[in-house]
mmCIF file of C-alpha atoms in Angstrom:
data_model
loop_
_atom_site.group_PDB
_atom_site.id
_atom_site.type_symbol
_atom_site.label_atom_id
_atom_site.label_comp_id
_atom_site.label_asym_id
_atom_site.label_seq_id
_atom_site.Cartn_x
_atom_site.Cartn_y
_atom_site.Cartn_z
ATOM 1 C CA MET A 1 -1.691 54.358 -19.956
ATOM 2 C CA ASN A 2 1.038 56.327 -18.236
ATOM 3 C CA ARG A 3 2.154 54.574 -15.046
ATOM 4 C CA CYS A 4 4.827 57.141 -14.032
ATOM 5 C CA SER A 5 4.768 59.837 -11.400
ATOM 6 C CA ASN A 6 7.157 62.762 -11.120
ATOM 7 C CA CYS A 7 8.214 64.958 -8.239
ATOM 8 C CA ALA A 8 8.464 68.660 -9.053
ATOM 9 C CA GLU A 9 10.678 71.136 -7.217
ATOM 10 C CA GLY A 10 10.341 74.894 -7.180
ATOM 11 C CA LEU A 11 13.506 76.814 -6.409
ATOM 12 C CA GLY A 12 15.123 73.628 -5.081
ATOM 13 C CA LYS A 13 12.251 72.751 -2.748
ATOM 14 C CA TYR A 14 9.669 70.040 -3.139
ATOM 15 C CA HIS A 15 6.658 71.577 -4.782
ATOM 16 C CA GLY A 16 4.363 68.587 -5.446
ATOM 17 C CA SER A 17 3.878 65.319 -7.247
ATOM 18 C CA LEU A 18 2.778 65.387 -10.828
ATOM 19 C CA SER A 19 -0.001 62.938 -11.596
ATOM 20 C CA PRO A 20 -0.038 60.992 -14.858
ATOM 21 C CA GLY A 21 -1.277 63.123 -17.748
ATOM 22 C CA LEU A 22 -0.764 66.748 -18.795
ATOM 23 C CA ASN A 23 1.008 68.991 -16.257
ATOM 24 C CA PHE A 24 2.357 72.597 -16.481
ATOM 25 C CA LEU A 25 5.625 73.841 -14.946
ATOM 26 C CA MET A 26 7.051 77.336 -14.573
ATOM 27 C CA PRO A 27 10.228 77.592 -16.661
ATOM 28 C CA PHE A 28 13.480 78.257 -14.771
ATOM 29 C CA ILE A 29 11.589 77.984 -11.472
ATOM 30 C CA ASP A 30 10.029 74.515 -11.442
ATOM 31 C CA LYS A 31 11.724 71.347 -12.538
ATOM 32 C CA VAL A 32 11.137 67.582 -12.445
ATOM 33 C CA ALA A 33 13.572 66.313 -9.860
ATOM 34 C CA TYR A 34 12.594 62.597 -9.630
ATOM 35 C CA LYS A 35 10.783 60.154 -11.847
ATOM 36 C CA HIS A 36 9.259 56.949 -10.511
ATOM 37 C CA SER A 37 7.458 54.077 -12.180
ATOM 38 C CA LEU A 38 4.285 53.001 -10.422
ATOM 39 C CA LYS A 39 4.394 49.521 -11.929
ATOM 40 C CA GLU A 40 5.337 46.402 -9.988
ATOM 41 C CA ILE A 41 9.127 46.101 -10.050
ATOM 42 C CA PRO A 42 11.020 42.778 -9.758
ATOM 43 C CA LEU A 43 14.301 43.198 -7.886
ATOM 44 C CA ASP A 44 16.924 40.469 -7.941
ATOM 45 C CA VAL A 45 18.398 40.104 -4.448
ATOM 46 C CA PRO A 46 22.083 39.119 -4.705
ATOM 47 C CA SER A 47 23.111 35.675 -3.473
ATOM 48 C CA GLN A 48 24.518 35.508 0.052
ATOM 49 C CA ILE A 49 25.761 32.994 2.627
ATOM 50 C CA CYS A 50 23.413 32.396 5.568
ATOM 51 C CA ILE A 51 24.110 30.373 8.724
ATOM 52 C CA THR A 52 21.357 28.063 9.893
ATOM 53 C CA ARG A 53 20.500 27.247 13.490
ATOM 54 C CA ASP A 54 22.594 24.060 13.337
ATOM 55 C CA ASN A 55 25.644 26.037 12.092
ATOM 56 C CA THR A 56 25.414 25.031 8.440
ATOM 57 C CA GLN A 57 26.358 27.459 5.697
ATOM 58 C CA LEU A 58 23.632 27.916 3.121
ATOM 59 C CA GLN A 59 23.872 29.985 -0.046
ATOM 60 C CA VAL A 60 20.532 31.707 -0.724
ATOM 61 C CA ASP A 61 19.361 33.985 -3.476
ATOM 62 C CA GLY A 62 15.899 35.323 -4.173
ATOM 63 C CA ILE A 63 13.792 37.877 -5.962
ATOM 64 C CA LEU A 64 11.729 40.699 -4.453
ATOM 65 C CA TYR A 65 8.614 42.286 -5.958
ATOM 66 C CA PHE A 66 7.691 45.811 -4.835
ATOM 67 C CA GLN A 67 5.803 48.872 -6.010
ATOM 68 C CA VAL A 68 6.216 52.611 -5.451
ATOM 69 C CA THR A 69 3.053 53.885 -3.781
ATOM 70 C CA ASP A 70 4.218 57.325 -2.556
ATOM 71 C CA PRO A 71 6.520 59.158 -4.993
ATOM 72 C CA MET A 72 7.326 61.902 -2.465
ATOM 73 C CA ARG A 73 8.522 59.424 0.175
ATOM 74 C CA ALA A 74 10.367 57.408 -2.473
ATOM 75 C CA SER A 75 12.206 60.593 -3.474
ATOM 76 C CA TYR A 76 12.929 62.135 -0.093
ATOM 77 C CA GLY A 77 12.492 59.315 2.418
ATOM 78 C CA SER A 78 15.711 57.567 1.329
ATOM 79 C CA SER A 79 18.647 58.484 -0.795
ATOM 80 C CA ASN A 80 18.237 55.220 -2.722
ATOM 81 C CA TYR A 81 15.192 53.144 -1.828
ATOM 82 C CA ILE A 82 16.235 50.277 -4.149
ATOM 83 C CA VAL A 83 19.520 49.794 -2.293
ATOM 84 C CA ALA A 84 17.705 50.150 1.025
ATOM 85 C CA VAL A 85 15.114 47.511 0.106
ATOM 86 C CA THR A 86 17.818 45.154 -1.194
ATOM 87 C CA GLN A 87 19.945 45.447 1.939
ATOM 88 C CA LEU A 88 16.935 45.019 4.202
ATOM 89 C CA ALA A 89 15.876 41.907 2.263
ATOM 90 C CA GLN A 90 19.326 40.367 2.751
ATOM 91 C CA THR A 91 19.511 41.123 6.467
ATOM 92 C CA SER A 92 15.947 39.862 7.026
ATOM 93 C CA LEU A 93 16.755 36.675 5.133
ATOM 94 C CA ARG A 94 19.836 36.017 7.273
ATOM 95 C CA SER A 95 17.779 36.580 10.417
ATOM 96 C CA VAL A 96 14.998 34.198 9.370
ATOM 97 C CA ILE A 97 17.387 31.488 8.151
ATOM 98 C CA GLY A 98 19.347 31.699 11.413
ATOM 99 C CA LYS A 99 16.266 30.622 13.368
ATOM 100 C CA LEU A 100 15.758 27.434 11.354
ATOM 101 C CA GLU A 101 17.629 24.159 11.035
ATOM 102 C CA LEU A 102 18.883 23.034 7.642
ATOM 103 C CA ASP A 103 16.108 20.533 6.983
ATOM 104 C CA LYS A 104 13.438 23.084 7.887
ATOM 105 C CA THR A 105 14.751 25.621 5.368
ATOM 106 C CA PHE A 106 13.795 23.260 2.540
ATOM 107 C CA GLU A 107 10.392 22.443 4.030
ATOM 108 C CA GLU A 108 9.247 25.947 5.066
ATOM 109 C CA ARG A 109 9.978 28.163 2.085
ATOM 110 C CA ASP A 110 6.516 29.732 2.184
ATOM 111 C CA ILE A 111 6.969 30.665 5.846
ATOM 112 C CA ILE A 112 10.405 32.169 5.132
ATOM 113 C CA ASN A 113 9.010 34.223 2.235
ATOM 114 C CA ALA A 114 6.121 35.530 4.334
ATOM 115 C CA GLN A 115 8.372 36.536 7.242
ATOM 116 C CA ILE A 116 10.759 38.412 4.940
ATOM 117 C CA VAL A 117 7.904 40.309 3.282
ATOM 118 C CA GLN A 118 6.504 41.264 6.690
ATOM 119 C CA ALA A 119 9.888 42.487 7.947
ATOM 120 C CA ILE A 120 10.651 44.557 4.827
ATOM 121 C CA ASP A 121 7.176 45.991 4.397
ATOM 122 C CA GLU A 122 7.150 47.596 7.843
ATOM 123 C CA ALA A 123 10.344 49.524 7.154
ATOM 124 C CA ALA A 124 9.602 50.272 3.487
ATOM 125 C CA LEU A 125 6.518 52.333 4.341
ATOM 126 C CA ASN A 126 8.788 55.276 5.170
ATOM 127 C CA TRP A 127 10.307 54.985 1.709
ATOM 128 C CA GLY A 128 6.986 55.094 -0.137
ATOM 129 C CA VAL A 129 7.402 51.485 -1.231
ATOM 130 C CA LYS A 130 4.967 48.558 -0.866
ATOM 131 C CA VAL A 131 6.634 45.133 -0.784
ATOM 132 C CA LEU A 132 4.327 42.663 -2.512
ATOM 133 C CA ARG A 133 6.144 39.316 -2.207
ATOM 134 C CA TYR A 134 9.514 37.650 -1.906
ATOM 135 C CA GLU A 135 10.480 34.334 -3.487
ATOM 136 C CA ILE A 136 13.545 32.216 -2.751
ATOM 137 C CA LYS A 137 15.039 31.140 -6.050
ATOM 138 C CA ASP A 138 17.635 28.703 -4.793
ATOM 139 C CA LEU A 139 18.997 27.154 -1.604
ATOM 140 C CA THR A 140 22.445 25.661 -2.055
ATOM 141 C CA PRO A 141 24.159 23.889 0.868
ATOM 142 C CA PRO A 142 27.883 22.968 0.736
ATOM 143 C CA LYS A 143 28.962 19.978 -1.351
ATOM 144 C CA GLU A 144 29.678 17.894 1.739
ATOM 145 C CA ILE A 145 26.146 18.484 2.990
ATOM 146 C CA LEU A 146 24.751 17.655 -0.433
ATOM 147 C CA HIS A 147 26.647 14.333 -0.481
ATOM 148 C CA ALA A 148 25.444 13.542 3.041
ATOM 149 C CA MET A 149 21.850 14.380 2.122
ATOM 150 C CA GLN A 150 22.082 12.231 -0.995
ATOM 151 C CA ALA A 151 23.477 9.343 1.036
ATOM 152 C CA GLN A 152 20.661 9.762 3.553
ATOM 153 C CA ILE A 153 18.053 9.742 0.805
ATOM 154 C CA THR A 154 19.644 6.651 -0.768
ATOM 155 C CA ALA A 155 19.702 4.854 2.593
ATOM 156 C CA GLU A 156 16.080 5.791 3.244
ATOM 157 C CA ARG A 157 15.029 4.470 -0.157
ATOM 158 C CA GLU A 158 16.968 1.243 0.371
ATOM 159 C CA LYS A 159 15.321 0.888 3.772
ATOM 160 C CA ARG A 160 11.863 1.308 2.245
ATOM 161 C CA ALA A 161 12.755 -1.199 -0.470
ATOM 162 C CA LEU A 162 13.888 -3.766 2.120
ATOM 163 C CA ILE A 163 10.742 -3.212 4.163
ATOM 164 C CA ALA A 164 8.585 -3.597 1.078
ATOM 165 C CA ALA A 165 10.423 -6.798 0.097
ATOM 166 C CA SER A 166 10.063 -8.257 3.599
ATOM 167 C CA GLU A 167 6.376 -7.384 3.652
ATOM 168 C CA GLY A 168 5.996 -9.089 0.302
ATOM 169 C CA ARG A 169 7.732 -12.251 1.547
ATOM 170 C CA ARG A 170 5.627 -12.186 4.713
ATOM 171 C CA GLN A 171 2.409 -11.882 2.726
ATOM 172 C CA GLU A 172 3.580 -14.639 0.404
ATOM 173 C CA GLN A 173 4.206 -16.993 3.335
ATOM 174 C CA ILE A 174 0.809 -16.128 4.800
ATOM 175 C CA ASN A 175 -0.860 -16.859 1.479
ATOM 176 C CA ILE A 176 0.980 -20.178 1.110
ATOM 177 C CA ALA A 177 0.101 -21.238 4.668
ATOM 178 C CA THR A 178 -3.533 -20.234 4.147
ATOM 179 C CA GLY A 179 -3.696 -22.156 0.889
ATOM 180 C CA GLU A 180 -2.160 -25.274 2.420
ATOM 181 C CA ARG A 181 -4.568 -25.098 5.371
ATOM 182 C CA GLU A 182 -7.575 -24.742 3.098
ATOM 183 C CA ALA A 183 -6.319 -27.574 0.858
ATOM 184 C CA PHE A 184 -5.812 -29.840 3.898
ATOM 185 C CA ILE A 185 -9.318 -29.050 5.140
ATOM 186 C CA ALA A 186 -10.753 -29.771 1.714
ATOM 187 C CA ARG A 187 -8.872 -33.102 1.483
ATOM 188 C CA SER A 188 -9.953 -34.140 4.981
ATOM 189 C CA GLU A 189 -13.564 -33.262 4.194
ATOM 190 C CA GLY A 190 -13.347 -35.320 1.010
ATOM 191 C CA GLU A 191 -11.803 -38.280 2.815
ATOM 192 C CA LYS A 192 -14.457 -38.016 5.525
ATOM 193 C CA GLN A 193 -17.269 -38.021 2.985
ATOM 194 C CA ALA A 194 -15.683 -40.925 1.114
ATOM 195 C CA ALA A 195 -15.417 -42.957 4.335
ATOM 196 C CA ILE A 196 -19.031 -42.144 5.149
ATOM 197 C CA ASN A 197 -20.145 -43.209 1.690
ATOM 198 C CA GLN A 198 -18.104 -46.440 1.878
ATOM 199 C CA ALA A 199 -19.500 -47.281 5.323
ATOM 200 C CA GLN A 200 -23.019 -46.602 4.142
ATOM 201 C CA GLY A 201 -22.427 -48.811 1.108
ATOM 202 C CA GLU A 202 -21.031 -51.656 3.195
ATOM 203 C CA ALA A 203 -23.910 -51.341 5.653
ATOM 204 C CA ALA A 204 -26.397 -51.428 2.797
ATOM 205 C CA ALA A 205 -24.667 -54.528 1.337
ATOM 206 C CA ILE A 206 -24.669 -56.306 4.693
ATOM 207 C CA THR A 207 -28.336 -55.452 5.152
ATOM 208 C CA ALA A 208 -29.175 -56.745 1.684
ATOM 209 C CA VAL A 209 -27.284 -60.025 2.273
ATOM 210 C CA ALA A 210 -28.952 -60.468 5.662
ATOM 211 C CA ASP A 211 -32.369 -59.799 4.144
ATOM 212 C CA ALA A 212 -31.705 -62.294 1.357
ATOM 213 C CA THR A 213 -30.446 -64.910 3.816
ATOM 214 C CA ALA A 214 -33.445 -64.372 6.054
ATOM 215 C CA GLN A 215 -35.804 -64.742 3.093
ATOM 216 C CA ALA A 216 -34.013 -67.939 2.000
ATOM 217 C CA ILE A 217 -34.200 -69.448 5.483
ATOM 218 C CA GLU A 218 -37.823 -68.458 5.744
ATOM 219 C CA ARG A 219 -38.623 -70.142 2.433
ATOM 220 C CA ILE A 220 -36.692 -73.256 3.456
ATOM 221 C CA ALA A 221 -38.608 -73.384 6.711
ATOM 222 C CA VAL A 222 -41.885 -73.066 4.815
ATOM 223 C CA ALA A 223 -40.824 -75.772 2.348
ATOM 224 C CA ILE A 224 -39.869 -78.149 5.168
ATOM 225 C CA GLN A 225 -43.373 -77.829 6.555
ATOM 226 C CA GLN A 226 -44.831 -79.060 3.259
ATOM 227 C CA PRO A 227 -45.400 -82.817 2.573
ATOM 228 C CA GLY A 228 -42.074 -84.425 1.599
ATOM 229 C CA GLY A 229 -40.129 -81.390 2.764
ATOM 230 C CA GLU A 230 -38.152 -83.178 5.420
ATOM 231 C CA GLN A 231 -37.156 -85.942 2.963
ATOM 232 C CA ALA A 232 -36.062 -83.299 0.480
ATOM 233 C CA VAL A 233 -33.781 -81.732 3.044
ATOM 234 C CA GLN A 234 -32.258 -85.089 3.895
ATOM 235 C CA LEU A 235 -31.715 -85.781 0.202
ATOM 236 C CA LYS A 236 -29.980 -82.452 -0.263
ATOM 237 C CA VAL A 237 -27.695 -83.102 2.676
ATOM 238 C CA ALA A 238 -26.835 -86.555 1.384
ATOM 239 C CA GLU A 239 -26.036 -85.212 -2.080
ATOM 240 C CA ARG A 240 -23.757 -82.585 -0.641
ATOM 241 C CA ALA A 241 -21.969 -85.197 1.503
ATOM 242 C CA VAL A 242 -21.491 -87.587 -1.443
ATOM 243 C CA ASP A 243 -20.183 -84.694 -3.617
ATOM 244 C CA ALA A 244 -17.783 -83.602 -0.919
ATOM 245 C CA TYR A 245 -16.344 -87.090 -0.416
ATOM 246 C CA GLY A 246 -16.081 -87.517 -4.134
ATOM 247 C CA LYS A 247 -14.078 -84.357 -4.612
ATOM 248 C CA VAL A 248 -11.741 -85.187 -1.767
ATOM 249 C CA ALA A 249 -11.138 -88.692 -3.107
ATOM 250 C CA ALA A 250 -10.458 -87.375 -6.627
ATOM 251 C CA ASP A 251 -7.583 -85.192 -5.436
ATOM 252 C CA ALA A 252 -4.378 -87.273 -5.639
ATOM 253 C CA THR A 253 -2.508 -85.022 -3.222
ATOM 254 C CA THR A 254 -5.158 -85.300 -0.541
ATOM 255 C CA THR A 255 -5.177 -88.023 2.091
ATOM 256 C CA LEU A 256 -8.713 -89.138 2.886
ATOM 257 C CA ILE A 257 -9.356 -90.071 6.491
ATOM 258 C CA VAL A 258 -12.442 -92.227 6.861
ATOM 259 C CA PRO A 259 -14.331 -91.974 10.136
ATOM 260 C CA GLY A 260 -14.069 -94.922 12.493
ATOM 261 C CA ASN A 261 -17.807 -95.303 12.683
ATOM 262 C CA MET A 262 -18.507 -96.267 9.084
ATOM 263 C CA THR A 263 -22.015 -97.352 9.969
ATOM 264 C CA GLU A 264 -23.193 -93.805 10.170
ATOM 265 C CA VAL A 265 -21.550 -92.910 6.880
ATOM 266 C CA SER A 266 -22.937 -95.999 5.210
ATOM 267 C CA ALA A 267 -26.361 -95.322 6.580
ATOM 268 C CA LEU A 268 -26.138 -91.759 5.369
ATOM 269 C CA ILE A 269 -25.072 -92.810 1.909
ATOM 270 C CA ALA A 270 -27.596 -95.652 1.732
ATOM 271 C CA SER A 271 -30.358 -93.353 2.819
ATOM 272 C CA ALA A 272 -29.304 -90.821 0.264
ATOM 273 C CA MET A 273 -29.056 -93.380 -2.508
ATOM 274 C CA LYS A 274 -32.426 -94.804 -1.595
ATOM 275 C CA MET A 275 -34.023 -91.422 -1.698
ATOM 276 C CA ILE A 276 -32.382 -90.662 -5.048
ATOM 277 C CA GLY A 277 -33.657 -93.910 -6.461
ATOM 278 C CA THR A 278 -37.133 -93.308 -5.147
ATOM 279 C CA SER A 279 -37.101 -89.841 -6.626
ATOM 280 C CA LYS A 280 -36.016 -91.136 -10.026
ATOM 281 C CA ALA A 281 -38.689 -93.898 -10.026
ATOM 282 C CA SER A 282 -41.412 -91.484 -9.159
#
């Protein structure tokens, strides 16, 4: 498909635009003066130095995409519409960059591109050209600025690393403290339960001993009430007394002190011996 349009002149005056396809011209009178492509044309905008709002030099180059929409205006509206579009793109770029600080130029490329397209498109209408889009290819600050930006980025990364490390140590200390607190609570609960169990065991043992002692005393009391019970108790006491004196006397290292009132001891022993003899005879 032919995407070209030509401007015809008759006797040196614009006669009309020839549409794509078959056209007829009068020899020696009409001629094709200009030829234009109606396709989208990429135009490389030369690199230039722009000054930012904070007085920093910035080398910028870009590419412009446009299309011829009116061949007559493109032929007679400007002597060279390509040069006109290129120069207007450069001046518009310098104007937009001058309103921004250096950091913003890297962050707002889309805004810069849109403002340049808007500024060029208004003026390019008289040249029969439609500006479609503009793209910044590269933004290059001076080497000193690049080194400073790299140092800033490095410092920012080191700062984030230090913050992350400190947060990690803080969380570690919190976890350790929490673990120690929970372990202490668990140990104290265990010790408490162990003390409770031990106290309950000791109480149960004391209760059992008291119950056994009470039962023994009760049985002894019942036995004493039986015939011969009192004599049996006296016999048991005498046997225990004789055994105790015997053991003390058998120990060579022990000095035996005999009570002054031997009558009571003798009577106790005699009574015990008599009861033992009576028990054996019966």
